[in-house]
Short mmCIF file of C-alpha atoms and ligand atoms in Angstrom, two decimals:
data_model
loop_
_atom_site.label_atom_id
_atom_site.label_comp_id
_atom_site.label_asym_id
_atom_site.label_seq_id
_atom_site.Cartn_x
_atom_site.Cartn_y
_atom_site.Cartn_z
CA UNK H 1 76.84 150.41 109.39
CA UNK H 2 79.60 150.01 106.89
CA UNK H 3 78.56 150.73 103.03
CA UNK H 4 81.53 148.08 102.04
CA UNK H 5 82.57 145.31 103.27
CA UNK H 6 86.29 143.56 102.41
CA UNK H 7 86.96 140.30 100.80
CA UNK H 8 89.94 138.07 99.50
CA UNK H 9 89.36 136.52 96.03
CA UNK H 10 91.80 134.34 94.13
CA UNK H 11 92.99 136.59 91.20
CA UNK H 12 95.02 133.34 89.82
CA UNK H 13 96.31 130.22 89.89
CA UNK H 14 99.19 129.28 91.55
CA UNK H 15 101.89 127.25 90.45
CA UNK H 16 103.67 125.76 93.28
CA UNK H 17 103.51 127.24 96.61
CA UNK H 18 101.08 130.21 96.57
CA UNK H 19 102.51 134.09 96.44
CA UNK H 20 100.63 137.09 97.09
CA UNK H 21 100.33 137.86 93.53
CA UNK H 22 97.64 134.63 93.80
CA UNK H 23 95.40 136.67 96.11
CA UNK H 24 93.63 140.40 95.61
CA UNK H 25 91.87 142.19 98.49
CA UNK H 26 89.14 144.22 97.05
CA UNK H 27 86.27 146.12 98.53
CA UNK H 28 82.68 145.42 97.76
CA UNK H 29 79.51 147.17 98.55
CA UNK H 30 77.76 145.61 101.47
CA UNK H 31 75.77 142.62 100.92
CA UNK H 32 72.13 142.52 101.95
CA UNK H 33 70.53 139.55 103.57
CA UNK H 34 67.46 137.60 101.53
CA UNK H 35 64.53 136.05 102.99
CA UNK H 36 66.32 133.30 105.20
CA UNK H 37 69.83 134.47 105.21
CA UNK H 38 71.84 136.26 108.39
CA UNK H 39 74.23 139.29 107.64
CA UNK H 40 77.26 138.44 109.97
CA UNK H 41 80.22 140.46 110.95
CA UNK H 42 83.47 138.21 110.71
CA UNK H 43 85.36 138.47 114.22
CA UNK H 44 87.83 135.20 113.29
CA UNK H 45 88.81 133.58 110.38
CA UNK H 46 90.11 130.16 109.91
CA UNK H 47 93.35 129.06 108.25
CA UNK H 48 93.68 125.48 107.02
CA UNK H 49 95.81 123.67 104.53
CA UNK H 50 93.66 122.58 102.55
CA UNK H 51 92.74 125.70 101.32
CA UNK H 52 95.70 125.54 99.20
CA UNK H 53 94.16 122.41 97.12
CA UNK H 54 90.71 124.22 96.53
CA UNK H 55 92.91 126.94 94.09
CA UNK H 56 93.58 124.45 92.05
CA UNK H 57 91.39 123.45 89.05
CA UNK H 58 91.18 119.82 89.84
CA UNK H 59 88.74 117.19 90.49
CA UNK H 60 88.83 116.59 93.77
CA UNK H 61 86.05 116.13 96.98
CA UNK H 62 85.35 119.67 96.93
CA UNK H 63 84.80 122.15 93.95
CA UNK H 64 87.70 124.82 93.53
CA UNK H 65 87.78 128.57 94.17
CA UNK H 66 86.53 130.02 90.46
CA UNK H 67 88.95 133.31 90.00
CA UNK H 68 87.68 136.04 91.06
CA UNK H 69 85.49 134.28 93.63
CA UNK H 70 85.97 134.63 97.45
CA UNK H 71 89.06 132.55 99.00
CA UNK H 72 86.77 129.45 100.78
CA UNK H 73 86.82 129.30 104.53
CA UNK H 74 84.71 129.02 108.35
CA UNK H 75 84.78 132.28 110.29
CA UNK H 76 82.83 133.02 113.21
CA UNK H 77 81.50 136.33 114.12
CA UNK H 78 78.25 138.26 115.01
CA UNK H 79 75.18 138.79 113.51
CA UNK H 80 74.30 142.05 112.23
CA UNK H 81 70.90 141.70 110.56
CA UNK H 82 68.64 138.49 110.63
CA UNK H 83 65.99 137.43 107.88
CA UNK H 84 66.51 133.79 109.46
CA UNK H 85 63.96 132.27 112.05
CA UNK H 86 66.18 131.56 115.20
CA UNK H 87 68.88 134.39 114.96
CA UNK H 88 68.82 137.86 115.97
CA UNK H 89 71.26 140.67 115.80
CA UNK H 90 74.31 139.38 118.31
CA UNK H 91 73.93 136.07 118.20
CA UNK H 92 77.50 134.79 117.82
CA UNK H 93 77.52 132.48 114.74
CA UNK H 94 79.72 129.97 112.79
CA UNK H 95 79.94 129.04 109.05
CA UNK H 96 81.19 129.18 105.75
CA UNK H 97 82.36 133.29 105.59
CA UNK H 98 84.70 132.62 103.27
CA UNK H 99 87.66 135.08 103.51
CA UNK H 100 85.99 138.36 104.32
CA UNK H 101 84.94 141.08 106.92
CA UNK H 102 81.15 140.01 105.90
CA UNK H 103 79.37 137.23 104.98
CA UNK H 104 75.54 136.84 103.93
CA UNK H 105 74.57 132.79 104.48
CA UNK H 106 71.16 131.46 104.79
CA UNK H 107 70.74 130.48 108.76
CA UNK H 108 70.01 126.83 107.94
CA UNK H 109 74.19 126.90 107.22
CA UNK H 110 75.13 128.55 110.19
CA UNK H 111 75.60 126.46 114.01
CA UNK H 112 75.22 129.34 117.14
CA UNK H 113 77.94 129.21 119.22
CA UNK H 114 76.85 129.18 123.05
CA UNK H 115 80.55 128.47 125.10
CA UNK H 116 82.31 130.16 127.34
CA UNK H 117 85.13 129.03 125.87
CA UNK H 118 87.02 131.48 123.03
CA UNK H 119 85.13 131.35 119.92
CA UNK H 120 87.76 131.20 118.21
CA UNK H 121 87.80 127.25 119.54
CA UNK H 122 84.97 126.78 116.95
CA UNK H 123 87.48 126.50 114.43
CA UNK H 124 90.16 124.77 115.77
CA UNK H 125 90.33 122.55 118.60
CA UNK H 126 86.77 121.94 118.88
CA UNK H 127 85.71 122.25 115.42
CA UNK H 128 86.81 120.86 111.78
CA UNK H 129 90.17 119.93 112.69
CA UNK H 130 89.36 118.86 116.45
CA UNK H 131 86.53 116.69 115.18
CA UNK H 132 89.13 115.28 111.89
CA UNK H 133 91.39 114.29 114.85
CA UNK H 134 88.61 112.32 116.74
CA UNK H 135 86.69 110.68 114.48
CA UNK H 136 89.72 109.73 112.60
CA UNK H 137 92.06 108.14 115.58
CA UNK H 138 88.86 106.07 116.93
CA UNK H 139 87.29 105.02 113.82
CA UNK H 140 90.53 104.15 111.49
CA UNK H 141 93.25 104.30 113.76
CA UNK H 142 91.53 101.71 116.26
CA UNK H 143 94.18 102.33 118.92
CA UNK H 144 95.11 100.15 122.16
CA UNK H 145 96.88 100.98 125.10
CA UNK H 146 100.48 99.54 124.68
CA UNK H 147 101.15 100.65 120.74
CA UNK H 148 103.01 102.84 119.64
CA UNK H 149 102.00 106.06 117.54
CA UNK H 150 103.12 108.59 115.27
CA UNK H 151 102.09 112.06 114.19
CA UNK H 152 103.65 114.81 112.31
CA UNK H 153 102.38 118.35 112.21
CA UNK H 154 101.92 117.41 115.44
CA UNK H 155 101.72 120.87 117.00
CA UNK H 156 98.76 121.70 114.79
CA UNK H 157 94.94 121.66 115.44
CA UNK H 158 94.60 118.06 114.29
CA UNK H 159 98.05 116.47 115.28
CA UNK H 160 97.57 117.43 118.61
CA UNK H 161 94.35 116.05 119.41
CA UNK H 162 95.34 112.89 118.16
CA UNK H 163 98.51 113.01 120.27
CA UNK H 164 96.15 113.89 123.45
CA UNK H 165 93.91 111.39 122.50
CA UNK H 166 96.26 108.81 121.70
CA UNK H 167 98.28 109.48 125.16
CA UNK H 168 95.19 109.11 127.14
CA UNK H 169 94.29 105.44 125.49
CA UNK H 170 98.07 104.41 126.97
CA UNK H 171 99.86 104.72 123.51
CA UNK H 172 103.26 105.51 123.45
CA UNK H 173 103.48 108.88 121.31
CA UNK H 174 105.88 110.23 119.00
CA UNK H 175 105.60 113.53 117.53
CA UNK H 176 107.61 114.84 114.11
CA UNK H 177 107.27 118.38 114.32
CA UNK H 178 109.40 121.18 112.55
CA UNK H 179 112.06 122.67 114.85
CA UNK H 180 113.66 122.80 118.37
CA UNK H 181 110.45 124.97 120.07
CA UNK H 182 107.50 122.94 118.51
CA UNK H 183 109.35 119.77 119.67
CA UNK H 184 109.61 121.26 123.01
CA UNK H 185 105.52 122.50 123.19
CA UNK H 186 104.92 118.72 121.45
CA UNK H 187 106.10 117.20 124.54
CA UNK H 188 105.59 119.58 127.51
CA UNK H 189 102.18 120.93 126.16
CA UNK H 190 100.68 118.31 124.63
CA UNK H 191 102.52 115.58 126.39
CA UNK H 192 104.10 113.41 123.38
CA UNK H 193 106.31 110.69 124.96
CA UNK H 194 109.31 111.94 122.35
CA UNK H 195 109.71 114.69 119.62
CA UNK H 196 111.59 115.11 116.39
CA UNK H 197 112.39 117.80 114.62
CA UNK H 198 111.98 116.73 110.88
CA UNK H 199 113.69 119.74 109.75
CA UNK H 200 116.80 118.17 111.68
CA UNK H 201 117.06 115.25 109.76
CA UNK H 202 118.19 115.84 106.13
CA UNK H 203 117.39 112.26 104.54
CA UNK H 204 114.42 110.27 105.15
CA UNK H 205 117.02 107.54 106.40
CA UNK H 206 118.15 109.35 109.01
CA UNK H 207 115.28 110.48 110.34
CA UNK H 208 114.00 106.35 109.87
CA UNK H 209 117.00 106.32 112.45
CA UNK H 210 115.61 109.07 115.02
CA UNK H 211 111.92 107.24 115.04
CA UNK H 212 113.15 104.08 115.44
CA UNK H 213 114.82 104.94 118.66
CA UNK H 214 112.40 106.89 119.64
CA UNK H 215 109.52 103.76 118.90
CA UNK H 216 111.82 100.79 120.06
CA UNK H 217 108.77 98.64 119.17
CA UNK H 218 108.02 99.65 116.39
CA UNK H 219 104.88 101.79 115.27
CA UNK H 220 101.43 100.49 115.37
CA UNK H 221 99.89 103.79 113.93
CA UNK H 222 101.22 106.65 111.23
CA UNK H 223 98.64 108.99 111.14
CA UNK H 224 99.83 110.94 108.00
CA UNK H 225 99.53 114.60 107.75
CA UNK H 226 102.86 115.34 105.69
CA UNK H 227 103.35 112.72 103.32
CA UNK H 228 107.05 113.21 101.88
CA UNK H 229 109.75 112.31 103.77
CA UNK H 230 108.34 112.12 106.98
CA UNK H 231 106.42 109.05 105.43
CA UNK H 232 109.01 107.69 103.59
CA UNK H 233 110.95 107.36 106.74
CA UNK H 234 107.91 105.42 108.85
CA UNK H 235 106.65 102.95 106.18
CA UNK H 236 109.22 100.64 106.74
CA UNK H 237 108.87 101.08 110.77
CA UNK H 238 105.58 99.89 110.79
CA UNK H 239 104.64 96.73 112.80
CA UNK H 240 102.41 93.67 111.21
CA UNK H 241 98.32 94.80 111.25
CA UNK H 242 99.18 98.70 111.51
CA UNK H 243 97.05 101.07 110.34
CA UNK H 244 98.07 104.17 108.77
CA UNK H 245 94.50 106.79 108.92
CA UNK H 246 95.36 108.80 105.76
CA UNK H 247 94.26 112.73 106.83
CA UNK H 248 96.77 115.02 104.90
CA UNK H 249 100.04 115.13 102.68
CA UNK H 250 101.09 118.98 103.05
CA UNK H 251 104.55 118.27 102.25
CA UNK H 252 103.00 117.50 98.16
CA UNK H 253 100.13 120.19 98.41
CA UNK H 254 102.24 122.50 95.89
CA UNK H 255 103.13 119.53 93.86
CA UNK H 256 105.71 116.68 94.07
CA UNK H 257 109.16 117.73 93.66
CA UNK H 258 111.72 114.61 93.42
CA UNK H 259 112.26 113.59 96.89
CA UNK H 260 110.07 110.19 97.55
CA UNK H 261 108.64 110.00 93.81
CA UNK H 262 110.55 106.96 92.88
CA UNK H 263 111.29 105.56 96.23
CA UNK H 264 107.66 105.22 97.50
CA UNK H 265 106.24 102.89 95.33
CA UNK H 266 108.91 100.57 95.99
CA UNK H 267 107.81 100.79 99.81
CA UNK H 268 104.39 100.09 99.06
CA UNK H 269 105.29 96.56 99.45
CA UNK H 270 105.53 97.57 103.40
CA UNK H 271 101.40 97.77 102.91
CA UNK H 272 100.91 94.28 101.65
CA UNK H 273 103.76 92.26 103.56
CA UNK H 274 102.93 94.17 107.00
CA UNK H 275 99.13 93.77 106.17
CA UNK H 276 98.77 97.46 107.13
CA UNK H 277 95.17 99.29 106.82
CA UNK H 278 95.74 102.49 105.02
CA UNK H 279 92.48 104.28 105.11
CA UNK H 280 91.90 107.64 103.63
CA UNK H 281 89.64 109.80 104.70
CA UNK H 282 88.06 113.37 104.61
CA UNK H 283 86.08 114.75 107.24
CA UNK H 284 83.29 116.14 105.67
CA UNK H 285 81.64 112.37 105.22
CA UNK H 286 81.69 112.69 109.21
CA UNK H 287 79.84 115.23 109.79
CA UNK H 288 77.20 113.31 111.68
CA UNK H 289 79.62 112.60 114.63
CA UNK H 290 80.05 116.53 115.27
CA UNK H 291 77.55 116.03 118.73
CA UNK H 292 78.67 113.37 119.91
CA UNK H 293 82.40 114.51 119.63
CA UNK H 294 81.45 118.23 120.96
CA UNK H 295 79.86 116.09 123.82
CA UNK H 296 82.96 114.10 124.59
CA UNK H 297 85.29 116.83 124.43
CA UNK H 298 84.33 120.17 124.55
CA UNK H 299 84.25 119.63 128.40
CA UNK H 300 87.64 118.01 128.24
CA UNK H 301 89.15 120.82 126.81
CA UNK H 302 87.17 123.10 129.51
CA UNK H 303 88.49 121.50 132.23
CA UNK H 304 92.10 121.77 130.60
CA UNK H 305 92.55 118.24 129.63
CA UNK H 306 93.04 118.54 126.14
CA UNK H 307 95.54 121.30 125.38
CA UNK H 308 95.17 123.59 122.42
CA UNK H 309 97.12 126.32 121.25
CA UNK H 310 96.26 129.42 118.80
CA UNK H 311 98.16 131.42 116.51
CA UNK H 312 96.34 134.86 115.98
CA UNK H 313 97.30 136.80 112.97
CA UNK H 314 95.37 140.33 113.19
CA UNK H 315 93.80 141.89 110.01
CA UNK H 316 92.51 140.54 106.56
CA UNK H 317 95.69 142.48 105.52
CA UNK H 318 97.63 139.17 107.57
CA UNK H 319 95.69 136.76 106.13
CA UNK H 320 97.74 136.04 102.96
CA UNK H 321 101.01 136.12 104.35
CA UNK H 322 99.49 133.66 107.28
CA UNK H 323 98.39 131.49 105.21
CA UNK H 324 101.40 131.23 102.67
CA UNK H 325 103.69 130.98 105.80
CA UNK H 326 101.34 128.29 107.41
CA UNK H 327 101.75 125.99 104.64
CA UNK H 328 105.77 126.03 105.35
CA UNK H 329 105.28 125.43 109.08
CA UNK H 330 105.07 129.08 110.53
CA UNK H 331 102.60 128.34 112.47
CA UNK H 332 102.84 127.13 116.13
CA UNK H 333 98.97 125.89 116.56
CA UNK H 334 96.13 126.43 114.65
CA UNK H 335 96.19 129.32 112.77
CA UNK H 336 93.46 131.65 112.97
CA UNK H 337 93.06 135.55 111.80
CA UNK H 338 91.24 138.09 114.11
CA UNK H 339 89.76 141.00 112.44
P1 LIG T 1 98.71 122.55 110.87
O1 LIG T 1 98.18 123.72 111.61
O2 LIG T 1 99.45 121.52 111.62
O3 LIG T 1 99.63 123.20 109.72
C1 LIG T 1 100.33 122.50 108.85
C2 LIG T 1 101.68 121.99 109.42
O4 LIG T 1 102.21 121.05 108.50
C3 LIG T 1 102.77 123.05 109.50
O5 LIG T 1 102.68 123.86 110.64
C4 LIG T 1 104.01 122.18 109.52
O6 LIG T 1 104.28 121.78 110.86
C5 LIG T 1 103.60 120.94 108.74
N1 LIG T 1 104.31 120.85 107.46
C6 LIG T 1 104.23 121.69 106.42
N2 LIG T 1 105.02 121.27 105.42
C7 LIG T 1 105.62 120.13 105.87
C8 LIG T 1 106.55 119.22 105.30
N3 LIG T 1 107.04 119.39 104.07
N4 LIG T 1 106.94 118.15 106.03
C9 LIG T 1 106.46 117.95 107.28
N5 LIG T 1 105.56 118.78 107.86
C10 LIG T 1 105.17 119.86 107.17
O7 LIG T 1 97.56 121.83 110.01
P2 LIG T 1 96.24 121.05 110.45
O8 LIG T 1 96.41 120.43 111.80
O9 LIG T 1 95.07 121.92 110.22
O10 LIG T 1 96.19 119.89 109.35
C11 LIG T 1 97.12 118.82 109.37
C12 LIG T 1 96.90 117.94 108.15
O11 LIG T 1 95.58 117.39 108.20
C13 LIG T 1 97.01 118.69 106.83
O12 LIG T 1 97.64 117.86 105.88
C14 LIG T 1 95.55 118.90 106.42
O13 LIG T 1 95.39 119.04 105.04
C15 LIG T 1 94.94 117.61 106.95
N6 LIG T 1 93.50 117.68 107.19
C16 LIG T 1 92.72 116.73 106.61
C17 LIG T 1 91.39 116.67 106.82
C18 LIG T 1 90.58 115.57 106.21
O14 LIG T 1 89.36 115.67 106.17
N7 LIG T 1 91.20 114.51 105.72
C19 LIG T 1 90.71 117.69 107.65
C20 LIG T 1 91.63 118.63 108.29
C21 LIG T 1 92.97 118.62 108.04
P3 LIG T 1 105.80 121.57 111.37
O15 LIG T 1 106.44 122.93 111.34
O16 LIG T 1 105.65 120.99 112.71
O17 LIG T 1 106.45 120.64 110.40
#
């Protein structure tokens, strides 16, 4: 076995949108498991945005990546040595890895993986962001067949289950999604009644223009990913008794910069005079609903119901640039890293 093993820490604080400078790949001598704890090799690594608000050193749900501590993060992979009751050496094996080649966790953290599906679906499609998706479209989003919905990032892990899900309970879906080929996959992939291409649409008025035709009754749920423009331009769209599920705001995860800062609270108003529900909320309280959504969908997505689609960067040395170019929209699908 290896003597070393290969991590990502964050070396500093970023200041805006992350740069490799942020980052440092160092090697490390192997770790060696404790009483309890399983020695995995990583095969997959998961990217997600909101990796980028853990580097900063804010109060937030979740405590933030110290410097010089491992980048946060699931991976699956195999395990290699097992001081755990109920693991042994192969067992395939998901948890917190962090960003690394190897990861030591104590087994009561990790979840086997027995599918025949790609493990790699254990962090996408049928795992945090599959499960965000789910729980957040049926318990806050309360949709019925007839309305009207929209989703951006809706190519991505989370905006295209609630698409799929959304579609099947006889919604009328729109999609905002960045550029000509990820409108094209939003619709013929994931079957979104309409697609735009935010990145089309300069002003958050004109793209107000290219929803409205596109949701000529207006829009009974904004499920916001993006924040910025993209809500700016739905707000006022919204029918009486919507309900807007609050997941993500990736457009402001490096910070606010001008566009929307003095024109949203004006459209707050929309909240109270269209008696809208805006609910944030962050997966981790839902943990609990993990079976029962595995149960629902995992055969779904077997029997190719629910579409998914993967973006495989190879090599910890792809990581960084992955996940700097992920937070701009370069990836199509969820973004994962195979080592
Ligand atoms: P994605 O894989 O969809 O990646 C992010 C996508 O965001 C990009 O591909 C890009 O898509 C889009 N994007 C980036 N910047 C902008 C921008 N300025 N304006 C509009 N779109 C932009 O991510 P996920 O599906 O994993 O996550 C989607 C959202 O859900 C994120 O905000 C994430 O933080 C949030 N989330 C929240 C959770 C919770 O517990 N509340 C749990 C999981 C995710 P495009 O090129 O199509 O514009």
């Amino acid at each position: 076995m290896s003597v070393t093993f290969q991590r990502i820490t964050l070396a500093r604080r970023p200041s805006g949108a992350p740069v490799p400078e942020d980052f440092k790949l160092q090697s490390d001598p192997m770790p060696e498991p404790k009483d309890g704890e399983v020695l995995i090799a990583v095969t997959h690594l998961s990217l997600d945005p909101y990796m980028r608000g853990r580097m900063d050193d804010v109060k937030s749900y979740a405590p933030s990546v110290g410097i010089g501590e491992t980048m946060t993060g699931q991976g699956v992979g195999h395990v290699l040595t097992s001081n755990a009751d109920g693991f042994a050496t192969g067992d395939l094996v998901t948890g917190m890895t962090g960003w690394a080649s190897h990861a030591c966790l104590p087994g009561k953290d990790l979840r086997k993986l027995d599918t025949d599906l790609p493990p790699s679906t254990a962090l996408g499609v049928l795992g945090m962001p599959g499960l965000t998706g789910w729980v957040g479209l049926n318990r806050f989003g309360k949709p019925k067949a007839g309305e009207t919905l929209v989703v951006a990032a809706a190519t991505g892990p989370v905006g295209s289950m609630v698409g799929q899900l959304a579609k099947a309970a006889g919604l009328r879906t729109v999609a905002i999604a960045g550029g000509p080929e990820k409108c094209a996959l939003a619709t013929d992939t994931f079957g979104f009644d309409a697609a735009i291409d935010h990145r089309a649409h300069d002003t958050a008025s004109d793209l107000r223009k290219a929803i409205a035709e596109a949701a000529p009754d207006g829009v009974d749920i904004y499920w916001e990913n993006v924040g910025g423009k993209v809500l700016e331009a739905v707000l006022p769209l919204m029918n009486t008794h919507g309900r807007i599920p609050v997941c993500g705001m990736i457009a402001w995860y490096g910070g606010v910069d001008g566009d929307g800062t003095d024109r949203l609270p004006q459209m707050w108003r929309a909240v109270l005079v269209k008696r809208l529900q805006v609910t944030g909320f962050i997966i981790f309280d839902h943990w609990n609903d993990y079976p029962a959504f595995l149960n629902e969908v995992s055969p779904q997505v077997a029997e190719g119901k629910i579409a998914y689609l993967e973006d495989v960067a190879e090599g910890l040395d792809n990581m960084v640039p992955a996940f700097i170019a992920m937070l701009k929209g370069g990836n199509t699908g969820k973004q994962i890293v195979a080592l």
